């Protein structure tokens, strides 16, 4: 009853959703040229043969899904891979990193007519979705067509789990549609079992299997020349509320090292002006990477407000604070910077990547910080001790490489739900 009411309401709200999409497009939150995809209108032809549909909500999840995409593309050339995401930034990231021939579309909004249009066109043989981006119409309409649904790196935050439990009448039929749930931890497995899933296993953490990201070596060389002999550290993927902490740490560090360069790479490049204003309020001179501004001795903060350069930043700068971990946004995957050979720091709020974070901490490849004071203390220690930060970086690369072993176990679990080599479901 609840599910039927949800679908009926989504149908009635079609004009409102159209207006909402138009407004998002005007703010750069949707791609105007591809807005039809959000209504289930495909912008690419369906290839002949079996299509495997892989879905991730945004950049972090899509990046985590890449090892599986790359392996399937290499080992199952008989399959056609379709990747969907929900954000403009994730689409841009996938355009750079998807293997040639893998298709990308925006996921349709959860309105019955649009979801059915999407499914009518692509007719996926199997759906493999990342984490917990579960929309009632998308899930139930996919399963109604007999398409197996596999959830990988399955996780629910405390808040999401509590909300789904309150929505029992909607949650039970939804979670029963999932044929296989590969949970990210034993605690997460218990959550999915409690919501009605049948086959729930803890096999491997897909994000820990992240491949070495492509590093632009020319960009690394250019960054190293720009930094010169100055002590430098990176605050990567910062969110609102964290830039202030980073700048407080910069002030503490700069008292002892006035030649310090702090590089801030916001999670969303459009936040550059906000960070520049914070610097101005503190009397700090900053330079912008997007404007190709010179970093002279008077520049204390470098705003890396560009897309696609994070691996080069990790590789060029010896100490990285991975943000998204001092504010409640779930944290970011620490495996990618670990692959790139930087000594790693992060805060305590990293629930979406807790397993990988704990593995790095246990190996001595990372340190946890809590505030500007502990951040400044850790950065100062590592900048003063090249041998220590080198050992941390090497340990991080070993942990990151070891995470690849779990990918084979995950593929073994998924294999029964894939079409056979003749393309038969």
PDB file of C-alpha atoms in Angstrom, residues 59 66 88-99 214 306-311:
ATOM      1  CA  UNK A  59      31.932  10.539  -7.278  1.00  0.00           C
ATOM      2  CA  UNK A  66      35.855   1.278 -10.863  1.00  0.00           C
ATOM      3  CA  UNK A  88      27.391  16.110 -12.746  1.00  0.00           C
ATOM      4  CA  UNK A  89      30.744  15.710 -10.998  1.00  0.00           C
ATOM      5  CA  UNK A  90      30.468  11.916 -11.071  1.00  0.00           C
ATOM      6  CA  UNK A  91      29.672  12.026 -14.793  1.00  0.00           C
ATOM      7  CA  UNK A  92      32.762  14.163 -15.386  1.00  0.00           C
ATOM      8  CA  UNK A  93      34.900  11.766 -13.358  1.00  0.00           C
ATOM      9  CA  UNK A  94      33.563   8.741 -15.224  1.00  0.00           C
ATOM     10  CA  UNK A  95      34.187  10.422 -18.582  1.00  0.00           C
ATOM     11  CA  UNK A  96      37.878  10.539 -17.632  1.00  0.00           C
ATOM     12  CA  UNK A  97      38.201   7.114 -16.059  1.00  0.00           C
ATOM     13  CA  UNK A  98      35.808   4.610 -17.610  1.00  0.00           C
ATOM     14  CA  UNK A  99      37.378   2.091 -19.984  1.00  0.00           C
ATOM     15  CA  UNK A 214      45.959   7.678 -13.130  1.00  0.00           C
ATOM     16  CA  UNK A 306      40.346  22.177 -10.454  1.00  0.00           C
ATOM     17  CA  UNK A 307      38.817  18.839 -11.414  1.00  0.00           C
ATOM     18  CA  UNK A 308      40.660  15.575 -11.970  1.00  0.00           C
ATOM     19  CA  UNK A 309      43.988  16.585 -10.419  1.00  0.00           C
ATOM     20  CA  UNK A 310      43.690  15.047  -6.973  1.00  0.00           C
ATOM     21  CA  UNK A 311      46.012  12.082  -7.741  1.00  0.00           C
TER      22      UNK A 311
END
